[in-house]
Amino acid sequence: MMSDREYDAIIVGAGFAGLYMLHKLRGLGFTARVIEAADDVGGTWYWNRYPGARCDIESFDYSYSFDEDLQQEWEWSERYAPQPEILRYLQHVAERFDLRRDIQFETRVERASWNDDTKRWTITTDAGDSFSAQYCIMGTGCLSSFNRPDIAGLDDFAGRVYLTGHWPHEGVDFTGQRVAVIGTGSSAVQSTPIIAEQADQLTIFQRTPNYVVPAHNYEVPAEEAQAIKQSYAELRATAQESSVGSGRTLPRTPVLATKLDEDTFQADMERRWAVGGLVGFVGAYADLIMDPAAAQRVEAFFADKIRERVKDPETAEKLIPSGHHIMSKRLCVDTGYYENFNRDNVELVDLKATPIDRIEAGGVRTSEHLYEADALVLATGFDAMTGALDKIEIRGKGNQTLAEKWESGPITFLGLMSAGYPNLFLVTGPGSPSVLTNMVSSIEQHVDYIAGIMSMMRERGAQEFEPLPASEPAWITHNNTAAEMTTYMQANSWYMGANIPGKPSIFMPYIGGFPAYRNICDEIADKGYCGFAIDGEGQPCDIDLDDHMMRLMPEELIEAMEAA
Ligand code: NA7
């Protein structure tokens, strides 16, 4: 029998996380192999090829910072790069750092099992490989497991069904077709303006309207690109101190939204609207995600913008979100989404008023009407943060699967590791800032941190690293404390797992801010990795987690909280 191929680390996934992890470990002299299901690098940017797909963090920001030459030589053409360009960037990174020779494509990891005698993971794949590695590193992505909704009759549909997260590589031409799109999240907001230009008829089925802000995307002039590159160090340093890990967001208005007089507030909002995107609105006011009254003020401004942009008043009212606060579901960034509804060939169906009854061969039947369609687009999102991990049978100590341990919701320390699964790292796992930040900043922070742990372990000649069991409830309590201070807990969002029937309702990402999180991680490392056990020995994490978060809260918010 052939023995397992041995590595220091097996890395699952060749997206932003897996590529940098491989490069980092190689540089430190570790042996590593990446296993990737697709036939190329790219991760989420490999699969999400729907028309209009692009990043919603500015390209110069949404890119690796680890190599100065890389960031100087790569040319971003647009403020928000389209998917093909981001994919080309990741392909370039793979070539430039000669990564492909250690990536095994078209192979899906099926199982990872911890062997407590050898202190190693055995990783097996659908191609029949078996690898042995001291570390297993999951770069499986937060939005990579597509949600195919369980709508009655879906399989009866006679036309083609497309998933935005699994779009045909050859592209789709909807010319002359009647198209039905289900979902109104980012993927639908980005794709429907382009589909509308091709299709004869486009019907958009909306369960929940989202807050949508214009991208104001543009081709980046050479002088602007040059100026950004010259100040890249500053941009990256700003990102490290930004609550969302982004170097290009507009600075916070130093007065709470609830305290601004009407004229100043309107002027400030117009200034932000002109910049657009998450750039203009994330962290706009210290009370925006903390105080429903602040959120409502901003929401009223957004509602007026929808009324301005959508000509038919009835359609405009249907598009105005209600029942959840702005930001508590991810803000969508658009180019022409609302203007879509001014076209004669586009119709909005409000599923709250007339729910889908079933899908039939000829189209989508609601409680009121059959909407005939030749093609159906499911822009229905992802089983976020845990979906891709759940698909792998991960067995730790005592043979328990991670999915079993997480039956009532993900349990981690720092969103990085789970007790009982030694040497298993989750890059931007649930319980880390991840999807609430610029993903590339969070990925780089985690990759560097994991590499630091592995180097420390090698120096000590240690074999086994895992959280102390007590670290997890403390981390979860801190996560909940942070989330409960915000309006996020009240929304039926994918952050809460609410889009997947039966998924436990837990706020999954860490909302205490990227700098607080990084400081906590760093202090833990400085204290010899307190809260973790190294070969079974460890000190409890005695860090005041809440204090780390509160220390970085804006002064105006603290003052208001004290006054209240
Ligand atoms: P999202 O944001 O999860 O959007 C999915 C949309 O699909 C959302 O409007 C859902 O409504 C809707 N949906 C899901 N299931 C159904 C069913 N069964 N019936 C009707 N409508 C449904 O995914 P995206 O791909 O657009 O964006 C994901 C992230 O990618 C985005 O946040 C960016 O970070 C990039 P709901 O709101 O659940 O009522």
Coordinates of C-alpha atoms and ligand atoms in Angstrom, one line a residue:
M1 CA 0.0 0.0 0.0
M2 CA 1.3 3.5 -0.9
S3 CA 2.0 5.6 2.1
D4 CA 0.4 9.0 2.5
R5 CA 2.2 11.9 0.9
E6 CA 3.6 14.0 3.7
Y7 CA 3.6 17.8 4.1
D8 CA 3.9 20.3 6.8
A9 CA 0.6 21.7 5.7
I10 CA -2.3 20.9 3.5
I11 CA -4.2 24.1 2.4
V12 CA -7.7 23.7 1.2
G13 CA -8.7 26.2 -1.5
A14 CA -6.7 28.4 -4.0
G15 CA -8.5 31.7 -3.6
F16 CA -7.0 34.8 -2.0
A17 CA -6.4 32.9 1.3
G18 CA -4.9 29.7 -0.1
L19 CA -2.5 31.5 -2.5
Y20 CA -1.0 33.8 0.1
M21 CA -0.9 30.9 2.7
L22 CA 1.1 28.8 0.3
H23 CA 3.5 31.6 -0.6
K24 CA 4.0 32.6 3.1
L25 CA 4.7 29.0 4.2
R26 CA 7.1 28.4 1.4
G27 CA 9.0 31.5 2.3
L28 CA 9.4 30.1 5.8
G29 CA 10.7 26.8 4.6
F30 CA 7.5 24.7 5.2
T31 CA 6.3 22.2 2.8
A32 CA 2.7 22.7 1.7
R33 CA 0.2 21.6 -0.9
V34 CA -3.0 23.3 -1.9
I35 CA -6.0 21.2 -2.9
E36 CA -8.5 23.0 -5.1
A37 CA -11.8 21.8 -6.6
A38 CA -11.8 24.1 -9.6
D39 CA -9.4 23.8 -12.5
D40 CA -7.7 27.1 -11.8
V41 CA -7.0 29.5 -9.0
G42 CA -9.4 32.3 -7.9
G43 CA -11.8 30.9 -5.4
T44 CA -14.9 33.0 -5.3
W45 CA -13.6 34.9 -8.3
Y46 CA -13.4 31.7 -10.2
W47 CA -17.0 30.8 -9.7
N48 CA -18.9 34.1 -9.6
R49 CA -18.7 35.0 -13.3
Y50 CA -22.2 36.4 -13.6
P51 CA -22.5 39.6 -15.7
G52 CA -21.5 42.7 -13.8
A53 CA -19.7 40.8 -11.0
R54 CA -17.1 43.1 -9.4
C55 CA -15.6 43.8 -6.0
D56 CA -17.4 46.3 -3.7
I57 CA -14.2 47.4 -2.0
E58 CA -12.0 49.6 -4.2
S59 CA -9.5 47.5 -6.2
F60 CA -6.4 49.2 -4.9
D61 CA -7.6 48.3 -1.4
Y62 CA -9.0 44.9 -2.3
S63 CA -5.6 43.4 -3.2
Y64 CA -2.6 41.9 -1.5
S65 CA -0.2 44.2 0.4
F66 CA 2.4 41.6 1.2
D67 CA 4.7 42.3 -1.7
E68 CA 5.6 45.9 -2.7
D69 CA 6.6 45.0 -6.2
L70 CA 3.4 43.2 -6.8
Q71 CA 1.3 46.1 -5.7
Q72 CA 3.4 48.5 -7.8
E73 CA 3.4 46.5 -11.0
W74 CA -0.3 45.4 -11.2
E75 CA -2.5 47.8 -13.1
W76 CA -6.1 48.1 -11.9
S77 CA -8.2 49.5 -14.7
E78 CA -11.3 50.4 -12.8
R79 CA -12.2 51.7 -9.3
Y80 CA -14.1 48.5 -8.7
A81 CA -12.4 45.8 -10.8
P82 CA -14.7 43.4 -12.7
Q83 CA -14.5 39.7 -12.0
P84 CA -12.3 38.8 -15.0
E85 CA -9.7 41.3 -13.9
I86 CA -9.6 40.1 -10.3
L87 CA -9.3 36.5 -11.7
R88 CA -6.4 37.6 -13.9
Y89 CA -4.8 39.3 -10.9
L90 CA -4.9 36.0 -8.9
Q91 CA -3.6 34.1 -11.9
H92 CA -0.8 36.6 -12.2
V93 CA 0.0 36.1 -8.5
A94 CA 0.1 32.4 -9.0
E95 CA 2.5 32.8 -11.9
R96 CA 4.6 35.5 -10.3
F97 CA 5.3 33.5 -7.2
D98 CA 5.4 30.1 -9.0
L99 CA 2.6 28.8 -6.9
R100 CA 0.9 26.4 -9.4
R101 CA 3.5 23.6 -8.9
D102 CA 2.2 23.1 -5.4
I103 CA -1.5 23.3 -6.2
Q104 CA -3.5 20.3 -7.1
F105 CA -6.6 21.3 -9.2
E106 CA -9.8 19.5 -9.9
T107 CA -9.6 17.8 -6.6
R108 CA -12.1 18.1 -3.8
V109 CA -11.1 17.5 -0.2
E110 CA -13.7 15.1 1.3
R111 CA -12.3 14.2 4.7
A112 CA -9.7 15.4 7.2
S113 CA -9.1 13.3 10.3
W114 CA -6.9 14.0 13.2
N115 CA -4.7 11.1 14.5
D116 CA -3.9 11.7 18.1
D117 CA -1.1 9.1 18.1
T118 CA 0.9 10.7 15.2
K119 CA -0.4 14.2 15.9
R120 CA -1.1 14.7 12.3
W121 CA -4.0 15.2 9.9
T122 CA -4.9 12.7 7.2
I123 CA -6.6 14.5 4.4
T124 CA -8.4 12.5 1.6
T125 CA -9.8 13.6 -1.6
D126 CA -12.4 12.6 -4.2
A127 CA -9.4 11.8 -6.5
G128 CA -8.4 9.0 -4.1
D129 CA -5.3 10.9 -2.7
S130 CA -4.4 10.6 0.9
F131 CA -2.1 13.2 2.5
S132 CA -0.5 13.4 5.9
A133 CA 0.1 16.8 7.3
Q134 CA 0.9 18.4 10.7
Y135 CA -1.4 21.3 9.8
C136 CA -4.6 21.5 7.9
I137 CA -5.5 25.0 6.8
M138 CA -8.9 25.8 5.5
G139 CA -8.9 28.6 2.9
T140 CA -12.4 27.5 1.9
G141 CA -13.9 31.0 1.8
C142 CA -16.9 32.6 3.5
L143 CA -19.2 32.9 0.5
S144 CA -18.3 29.8 -1.5
S145 CA -21.1 27.3 -0.8
F146 CA -23.9 28.3 -3.1
N147 CA -27.5 28.4 -1.8
R148 CA -29.8 26.6 -4.2
P149 CA -33.2 27.4 -2.7
D150 CA -35.7 24.6 -2.0
I151 CA -38.5 26.2 -4.0
A152 CA -41.3 23.8 -5.0
G153 CA -41.1 22.8 -8.7
L154 CA -37.6 24.1 -9.3
D155 CA -36.7 20.9 -11.2
D156 CA -39.8 21.2 -13.4
F157 CA -38.6 24.4 -15.0
A158 CA -38.2 23.8 -18.8
G159 CA -35.6 26.5 -19.5
R160 CA -32.1 26.8 -18.3
V161 CA -31.4 27.6 -14.6
Y162 CA -28.4 29.7 -13.8
L163 CA -26.8 30.2 -10.4
T164 CA -24.9 33.5 -10.0
G165 CA -22.3 31.8 -7.9
H166 CA -21.8 29.0 -10.4
W167 CA -22.0 30.8 -13.7
P168 CA -21.2 29.1 -17.1
H169 CA -17.6 29.9 -18.2
E170 CA -18.7 30.6 -21.7
G171 CA -21.1 33.3 -20.5
V172 CA -24.8 33.6 -21.3
D173 CA -26.5 35.7 -23.9
F174 CA -30.1 36.4 -22.8
T175 CA -31.0 38.2 -26.1
G176 CA -34.6 37.5 -27.1
Q177 CA -35.4 35.7 -23.8
R178 CA -37.8 36.3 -20.9
V179 CA -35.7 36.0 -17.8
A180 CA -36.7 35.6 -14.2
V181 CA -34.2 36.5 -11.4
I182 CA -34.9 35.4 -7.9
G183 CA -33.0 37.4 -5.2
T184 CA -32.1 41.1 -4.7
G185 CA -28.7 40.9 -2.9
S186 CA -25.4 42.1 -4.4
S187 CA -25.3 39.5 -7.1
A188 CA -28.7 40.5 -8.5
V189 CA -28.0 44.2 -8.0
Q190 CA -24.9 43.9 -10.1
S191 CA -26.2 41.5 -12.8
T192 CA -29.8 42.6 -13.5
P193 CA -28.9 46.0 -15.2
I194 CA -26.8 44.0 -17.7
I195 CA -29.4 41.2 -18.1
A196 CA -32.1 43.9 -18.7
E197 CA -30.1 45.3 -21.6
Q198 CA -30.1 41.9 -23.4
A199 CA -33.4 40.3 -22.4
D200 CA -36.8 40.9 -24.0
Q201 CA -38.4 40.8 -20.5
L202 CA -36.8 40.7 -17.1
T203 CA -38.8 39.9 -13.9
I204 CA -37.1 40.4 -10.6
F205 CA -38.5 38.5 -7.6
Q206 CA -37.8 40.4 -4.4
R207 CA -38.2 38.9 -1.0
T208 CA -36.4 41.6 0.9
P209 CA -35.4 45.0 -0.6
N210 CA -31.8 46.0 0.3
Y211 CA -30.1 49.3 0.8
V212 CA -28.3 50.1 -2.4
V213 CA -25.8 52.8 -2.9
P214 CA -24.3 53.9 -6.3
A215 CA -20.8 52.6 -7.1
H216 CA -19.8 55.6 -9.2
N217 CA -17.4 53.2 -10.8
Y218 CA -14.9 54.7 -13.3
E219 CA -11.8 53.8 -15.3
V220 CA -8.9 54.9 -13.1
P221 CA -6.8 57.5 -14.9
A222 CA -3.1 56.8 -15.0
E223 CA -2.3 59.9 -12.8
E224 CA -4.7 58.7 -10.1
A225 CA -3.3 55.2 -10.2
Q226 CA 0.2 56.6 -9.9
A227 CA -0.7 58.8 -6.9
I228 CA -2.3 55.9 -5.1
K229 CA 0.7 53.7 -5.7
Q230 CA 3.0 56.4 -4.5
S231 CA 1.1 56.5 -1.2
Y232 CA 0.5 52.8 -0.9
A233 CA 2.3 52.5 2.4
E234 CA -0.1 55.1 3.9
L235 CA -3.2 53.4 2.4
R236 CA -2.2 50.1 3.9
A237 CA -1.4 51.6 7.3
T238 CA -4.8 53.3 7.3
A239 CA -6.4 49.9 6.5
Q240 CA -4.8 48.4 9.5
E241 CA -6.4 51.1 11.7
S242 CA -9.8 51.0 10.0
S243 CA -12.6 49.1 11.7
V244 CA -13.3 47.4 8.3
G245 CA -9.7 46.9 7.3
S246 CA -10.1 49.3 4.4
G247 CA -7.7 52.1 3.5
R248 CA -10.0 54.1 1.3
T249 CA -13.2 54.7 3.3
L250 CA -14.3 58.3 3.9
P251 CA -13.3 59.4 7.4
R252 CA -16.0 59.2 10.0
T253 CA -18.1 62.4 10.5
P254 CA -16.9 63.5 14.0
V255 CA -20.5 64.2 15.1
L256 CA -23.1 61.5 15.7
A257 CA -25.8 61.3 13.0
T258 CA -28.4 61.9 15.7
K259 CA -26.7 65.1 16.7
L260 CA -26.3 66.8 13.4
D261 CA -28.7 69.6 12.4
E262 CA -30.9 68.8 9.4
D263 CA -29.0 71.0 6.9
T264 CA -25.6 69.7 8.0
F265 CA -26.8 66.1 7.9
Q266 CA -28.2 66.4 4.4
A267 CA -25.1 68.1 3.1
D268 CA -22.9 65.4 4.7
M269 CA -25.1 62.6 3.2
E270 CA -24.9 64.2 -0.2
R271 CA -21.1 64.4 0.1
R272 CA -21.0 60.7 1.0
W273 CA -23.5 59.8 -1.8
A274 CA -21.3 61.5 -4.3
V275 CA -18.4 59.3 -3.3
G276 CA -20.7 56.3 -3.2
G277 CA -20.2 52.7 -2.3
L278 CA -19.2 51.2 1.0
V279 CA -16.3 53.7 0.8
G280 CA -18.8 56.5 1.4
F281 CA -21.0 54.9 4.1
V282 CA -19.2 52.3 6.1
G283 CA -18.4 53.9 9.5
A284 CA -19.9 57.2 8.3
Y285 CA -21.2 58.0 11.8
A286 CA -20.2 56.4 15.1
D287 CA -23.8 55.7 16.0
L288 CA -24.9 54.4 12.6
I289 CA -24.9 50.7 13.5
M290 CA -25.4 51.3 17.2
D291 CA -28.5 53.5 17.5
P292 CA -31.7 52.7 15.6
A293 CA -32.5 56.5 15.5
A294 CA -29.2 57.2 13.6
A295 CA -29.9 54.4 11.2
Q296 CA -33.4 55.7 10.6
R297 CA -32.1 59.1 9.7
V298 CA -29.8 57.6 7.1
E299 CA -32.5 55.3 5.9
A300 CA -34.9 58.2 5.2
F301 CA -32.2 59.7 3.0
F302 CA -31.8 56.5 1.1
A303 CA -35.6 56.2 0.7
D304 CA -35.7 59.6 -0.9
K305 CA -32.9 58.7 -3.3
I306 CA -34.9 55.6 -4.4
R307 CA -38.0 57.8 -5.0
E308 CA -35.8 60.2 -7.1
R309 CA -34.3 57.3 -9.1
V310 CA -37.4 55.2 -9.7
K311 CA -40.1 56.9 -11.8
D312 CA -43.0 54.7 -10.9
P313 CA -44.0 55.6 -7.3
E314 CA -45.5 52.2 -6.6
T315 CA -42.4 50.4 -7.7
A316 CA -40.2 52.9 -5.7
E317 CA -42.2 52.1 -2.5
K318 CA -41.7 48.4 -3.0
L319 CA -38.0 48.9 -3.4
I320 CA -37.6 50.9 -0.1
P321 CA -36.3 48.5 2.6
S322 CA -38.2 48.2 5.8
G323 CA -38.0 45.9 8.8
H324 CA -34.2 45.9 9.0
H325 CA -31.7 48.7 9.6
I326 CA -29.2 49.9 7.1
M327 CA -25.9 48.0 7.2
S328 CA -27.4 45.1 9.2
K329 CA -27.7 43.3 5.8
R330 CA -24.7 44.0 3.6
L331 CA -25.0 47.3 1.7
C332 CA -25.2 46.7 -2.0
V333 CA -23.3 48.8 -4.5
D334 CA -24.9 49.4 -7.8
T335 CA -24.5 50.7 -11.3
G336 CA -27.9 51.4 -12.7
Y337 CA -29.9 49.0 -10.5
Y338 CA -32.8 51.4 -9.7
E339 CA -32.8 52.9 -13.2
N340 CA -33.5 49.3 -14.4
F341 CA -37.0 49.7 -13.1
N342 CA -37.6 52.6 -15.4
R343 CA -37.3 50.4 -18.4
D344 CA -40.4 49.0 -20.1
N345 CA -39.0 45.5 -20.1
V346 CA -38.3 45.2 -16.4
E347 CA -40.9 44.3 -13.7
L348 CA -40.5 43.9 -10.0
V349 CA -42.5 41.3 -8.1
D350 CA -42.8 41.8 -4.3
L351 CA -42.7 38.3 -2.8
K352 CA -43.8 39.7 0.6
A353 CA -47.2 40.6 -1.0
T354 CA -47.4 37.7 -3.5
P355 CA -45.1 34.8 -2.5
I356 CA -43.8 32.2 -4.9
D357 CA -46.2 29.3 -5.0
R358 CA -44.1 27.1 -7.2
I359 CA -42.0 27.0 -10.2
E360 CA -43.6 25.5 -13.3
A361 CA -42.2 24.4 -16.7
G362 CA -43.2 27.8 -18.1
G363 CA -42.1 30.1 -15.4
V364 CA -42.6 31.3 -11.8
R365 CA -46.1 31.1 -10.3
T366 CA -46.8 33.4 -7.4
S367 CA -50.0 33.5 -5.3
E368 CA -51.4 35.8 -8.0
H369 CA -49.9 35.2 -11.4
L370 CA -47.7 33.0 -13.6
Y371 CA -44.6 35.0 -14.8
E372 CA -43.5 33.2 -17.9
A373 CA -39.8 32.8 -18.4
D374 CA -37.4 31.1 -20.7
A375 CA -34.4 31.3 -18.3
L376 CA -34.3 31.4 -14.5
V377 CA -31.4 33.1 -12.6
L378 CA -31.0 32.1 -8.9
A379 CA -29.2 35.0 -7.3
T380 CA -30.0 33.5 -3.9
G381 CA -26.7 33.8 -2.1
F382 CA -24.6 31.4 0.0
D383 CA -24.6 29.2 3.0
A384 CA -22.2 31.7 4.4
M385 CA -19.1 31.2 6.6
T386 CA -19.8 27.6 7.6
G387 CA -21.2 26.0 4.4
A388 CA -18.0 25.1 2.8
L389 CA -16.5 23.7 6.0
D390 CA -19.7 21.6 6.6
K391 CA -19.2 19.9 3.3
I392 CA -15.9 18.4 4.5
E393 CA -16.0 15.6 7.0
I394 CA -13.6 17.0 9.6
R395 CA -13.0 14.6 12.5
G396 CA -11.0 15.8 15.4
K397 CA -10.2 14.3 18.8
G398 CA -12.8 11.8 19.9
N399 CA -13.8 11.3 16.3
Q400 CA -16.5 14.1 16.5
T401 CA -17.0 16.0 13.3
L402 CA -16.8 19.7 13.3
A403 CA -20.3 19.9 11.8
E404 CA -21.5 17.9 14.9
K405 CA -19.7 20.2 17.3
W406 CA -21.2 23.2 15.5
E407 CA -24.7 21.8 15.3
S408 CA -26.0 24.8 17.3
G409 CA -23.7 27.3 15.7
P410 CA -20.0 27.7 15.1
I411 CA -17.8 27.5 18.2
T412 CA -14.3 28.9 17.9
F413 CA -11.6 30.9 19.6
L414 CA -10.8 34.0 17.5
G415 CA -12.6 32.5 14.6
L416 CA -9.3 30.8 13.9
M417 CA -9.5 27.4 15.6
S418 CA -11.9 25.1 17.4
A419 CA -11.0 23.1 20.5
G420 CA -10.6 19.4 19.8
Y421 CA -9.3 20.1 16.3
P422 CA -5.6 20.7 16.9
N423 CA -3.5 22.2 14.2
L424 CA -6.6 23.0 12.1
F425 CA -6.8 26.6 11.1
L426 CA -9.8 28.4 9.6
V427 CA -8.7 31.4 7.5
T428 CA -11.3 34.1 8.3
G429 CA -13.5 31.6 10.0
P430 CA -16.8 32.3 11.8
G431 CA -16.0 34.5 14.9
S432 CA -13.4 36.6 13.1
P433 CA -14.0 40.0 11.4
S434 CA -13.9 38.4 7.9
V435 CA -17.0 39.4 5.9
L436 CA -17.4 42.7 7.8
T437 CA -14.1 43.8 6.6
N438 CA -12.0 44.1 3.4
M439 CA -11.5 40.3 3.1
V440 CA -8.0 40.7 1.8
S441 CA -6.9 42.6 4.9
S442 CA -8.4 39.9 7.1
I443 CA -6.9 37.1 5.1
E444 CA -3.5 38.6 5.3
Q445 CA -3.7 39.1 9.0
H446 CA -4.8 35.5 9.5
V447 CA -2.2 34.0 7.2
D448 CA 0.6 35.9 8.9
Y449 CA -0.8 34.9 12.3
I450 CA -1.0 31.2 11.4
A451 CA 2.5 31.3 9.9
G452 CA 3.7 32.9 13.2
I453 CA 2.1 30.0 15.2
M454 CA 3.7 27.4 12.9
S455 CA 7.1 29.0 13.2
M456 CA 6.8 29.2 17.0
M457 CA 5.8 25.5 17.1
R458 CA 8.8 24.5 14.9
E459 CA 11.2 26.4 17.1
R460 CA 9.9 24.7 20.2
G461 CA 9.7 21.3 18.5
A462 CA 6.1 21.2 19.6
Q463 CA 3.4 19.0 17.9
E464 CA 0.0 20.1 18.9
F465 CA -1.7 23.5 19.1
E466 CA -5.3 24.1 20.0
P467 CA -7.5 26.5 22.0
L468 CA -8.1 25.7 25.7
P469 CA -11.8 24.7 26.0
A470 CA -12.5 27.7 28.2
S471 CA -11.3 30.2 25.6
E472 CA -14.2 29.4 23.3
P473 CA -17.2 30.5 25.6
A474 CA -15.2 33.6 26.5
W475 CA -14.7 34.5 22.9
I476 CA -18.4 33.8 22.0
T477 CA -19.5 35.9 24.9
H478 CA -17.3 38.8 23.7
N479 CA -18.6 38.3 20.2
N480 CA -22.2 38.5 21.4
T481 CA -21.5 41.5 23.5
A482 CA -20.1 43.3 20.5
A483 CA -23.0 42.2 18.2
E484 CA -25.7 43.0 20.8
M485 CA -24.5 46.6 20.8
T486 CA -25.5 46.9 17.2
T487 CA -28.6 46.7 15.0
Y488 CA -27.2 43.7 13.2
M489 CA -28.8 41.1 15.5
Q490 CA -32.3 42.2 14.5
A491 CA -32.0 41.4 10.8
N492 CA -32.6 38.2 9.0
S493 CA -29.3 38.2 7.3
W494 CA -26.8 35.7 6.1
Y495 CA -24.5 37.0 8.8
M496 CA -27.1 35.4 11.1
G497 CA -27.5 32.2 9.0
A498 CA -31.1 33.3 8.4
N499 CA -31.1 32.7 4.7
I500 CA -30.6 29.0 5.1
P501 CA -33.7 27.1 6.5
G502 CA -32.8 25.3 9.7
K503 CA -29.4 27.0 10.2
P504 CA -28.9 28.1 13.8
S505 CA -29.5 31.8 14.3
I506 CA -26.1 33.1 15.5
F507 CA -24.3 36.3 14.5
M508 CA -21.2 34.7 12.9
P509 CA -18.6 37.4 12.1
Y510 CA -16.8 39.4 14.8
I511 CA -18.1 43.0 14.8
G512 CA -15.7 44.5 17.4
G513 CA -13.6 46.0 14.5
F514 CA -10.5 44.8 12.7
P515 CA -8.0 46.8 14.8
A516 CA -9.4 45.6 18.1
Y517 CA -9.4 42.0 16.8
R518 CA -5.8 42.4 15.5
N519 CA -4.7 43.8 18.9
I520 CA -6.3 40.9 20.7
C521 CA -4.5 38.4 18.5
D522 CA -1.2 40.2 18.9
E523 CA -1.5 40.4 22.7
I524 CA -2.3 36.7 22.8
A525 CA 0.8 36.0 20.8
D526 CA 2.9 38.3 23.0
K527 CA 1.7 36.5 26.1
G528 CA 3.0 33.2 24.7
Y529 CA -0.4 32.3 23.0
C530 CA -2.4 32.4 26.2
G531 CA -5.8 30.8 25.7
F532 CA -4.2 28.1 23.6
A533 CA -2.6 24.8 24.7
I534 CA 0.8 23.8 23.2
D535 CA 1.3 20.1 23.5
G536 CA -1.5 20.1 26.2
E537 CA -0.1 22.9 28.3
G538 CA -1.4 26.4 28.3
Q539 CA -2.3 29.5 30.3
P540 CA -5.9 30.8 30.3
C541 CA -6.5 34.0 28.2
D542 CA -6.7 36.7 30.9
I543 CA -7.1 39.5 28.4
D544 CA -9.9 41.9 28.9
L545 CA -11.5 41.4 25.5
D546 CA -14.3 43.9 25.9
D547 CA -11.8 46.5 27.0
H548 CA -9.9 46.1 23.7
M549 CA -13.0 46.8 21.8
M550 CA -14.2 49.7 24.0
R551 CA -10.8 51.4 23.9
L552 CA -11.2 51.9 20.2
M553 CA -14.7 53.2 20.2
P554 CA -15.1 56.7 18.9
E555 CA -15.1 59.3 21.7
E556 CA -18.4 60.9 20.6
L557 CA -20.1 57.5 21.0
I558 CA -18.6 56.9 24.4
E559 CA -19.8 60.3 25.5
A560 CA -23.3 59.7 24.2
M561 CA -23.4 56.3 25.9
E562 CA -22.2 57.8 29.2
A563 CA -24.8 60.6 29.0
A564 CA -27.5 58.0 28.3
Ligands
NA7_1 P1 -27.4 37.6 -0.8 O1 -26.9 38.9 -0.4 O2 -27.5 36.5 0.3 O3 -28.7 37.7 -1.6 C1 -29.5 36.6 -1.8 C2 -30.9 37.1 -2.3 O4 -31.7 35.9 -2.6 C3 -31.6 37.8 -1.1 O5 -32.3 38.9 -1.7 C4 -32.5 36.7 -0.6 O6 -33.7 37.3 0.1 C5 -32.9 36.0 -1.8 N1 -33.4 34.7 -1.6 C6 -32.7 33.6 -1.0 N2 -33.5 32.5 -1.0 C7 -34.7 32.9 -1.5 C8 -35.9 32.2 -1.7 N3 -36.1 30.9 -1.4 N4 -36.9 32.9 -2.3 C9 -36.8 34.2 -2.7 N5 -35.7 34.9 -2.5 C10 -34.6 34.2 -1.9 O7 -26.4 36.9 -1.8 P2 -25.6 37.6 -3.0 O8 -25.0 36.6 -3.8 O9 -26.4 38.6 -3.7 O10 -24.5 38.4 -2.2 C11 -23.7 37.8 -1.3 C12 -22.5 38.6 -0.9 O11 -21.5 38.6 -2.0 C13 -22.7 40.1 -0.8 O12 -23.2 40.4 0.5 C14 -21.3 40.7 -1.0 O13 -20.6 40.5 0.1 C15 -20.8 39.8 -2.1 P3 -33.6 37.5 1.7 O14 -32.8 38.8 1.8 O15 -33.0 36.3 2.3 O16 -35.0 37.7 2.0

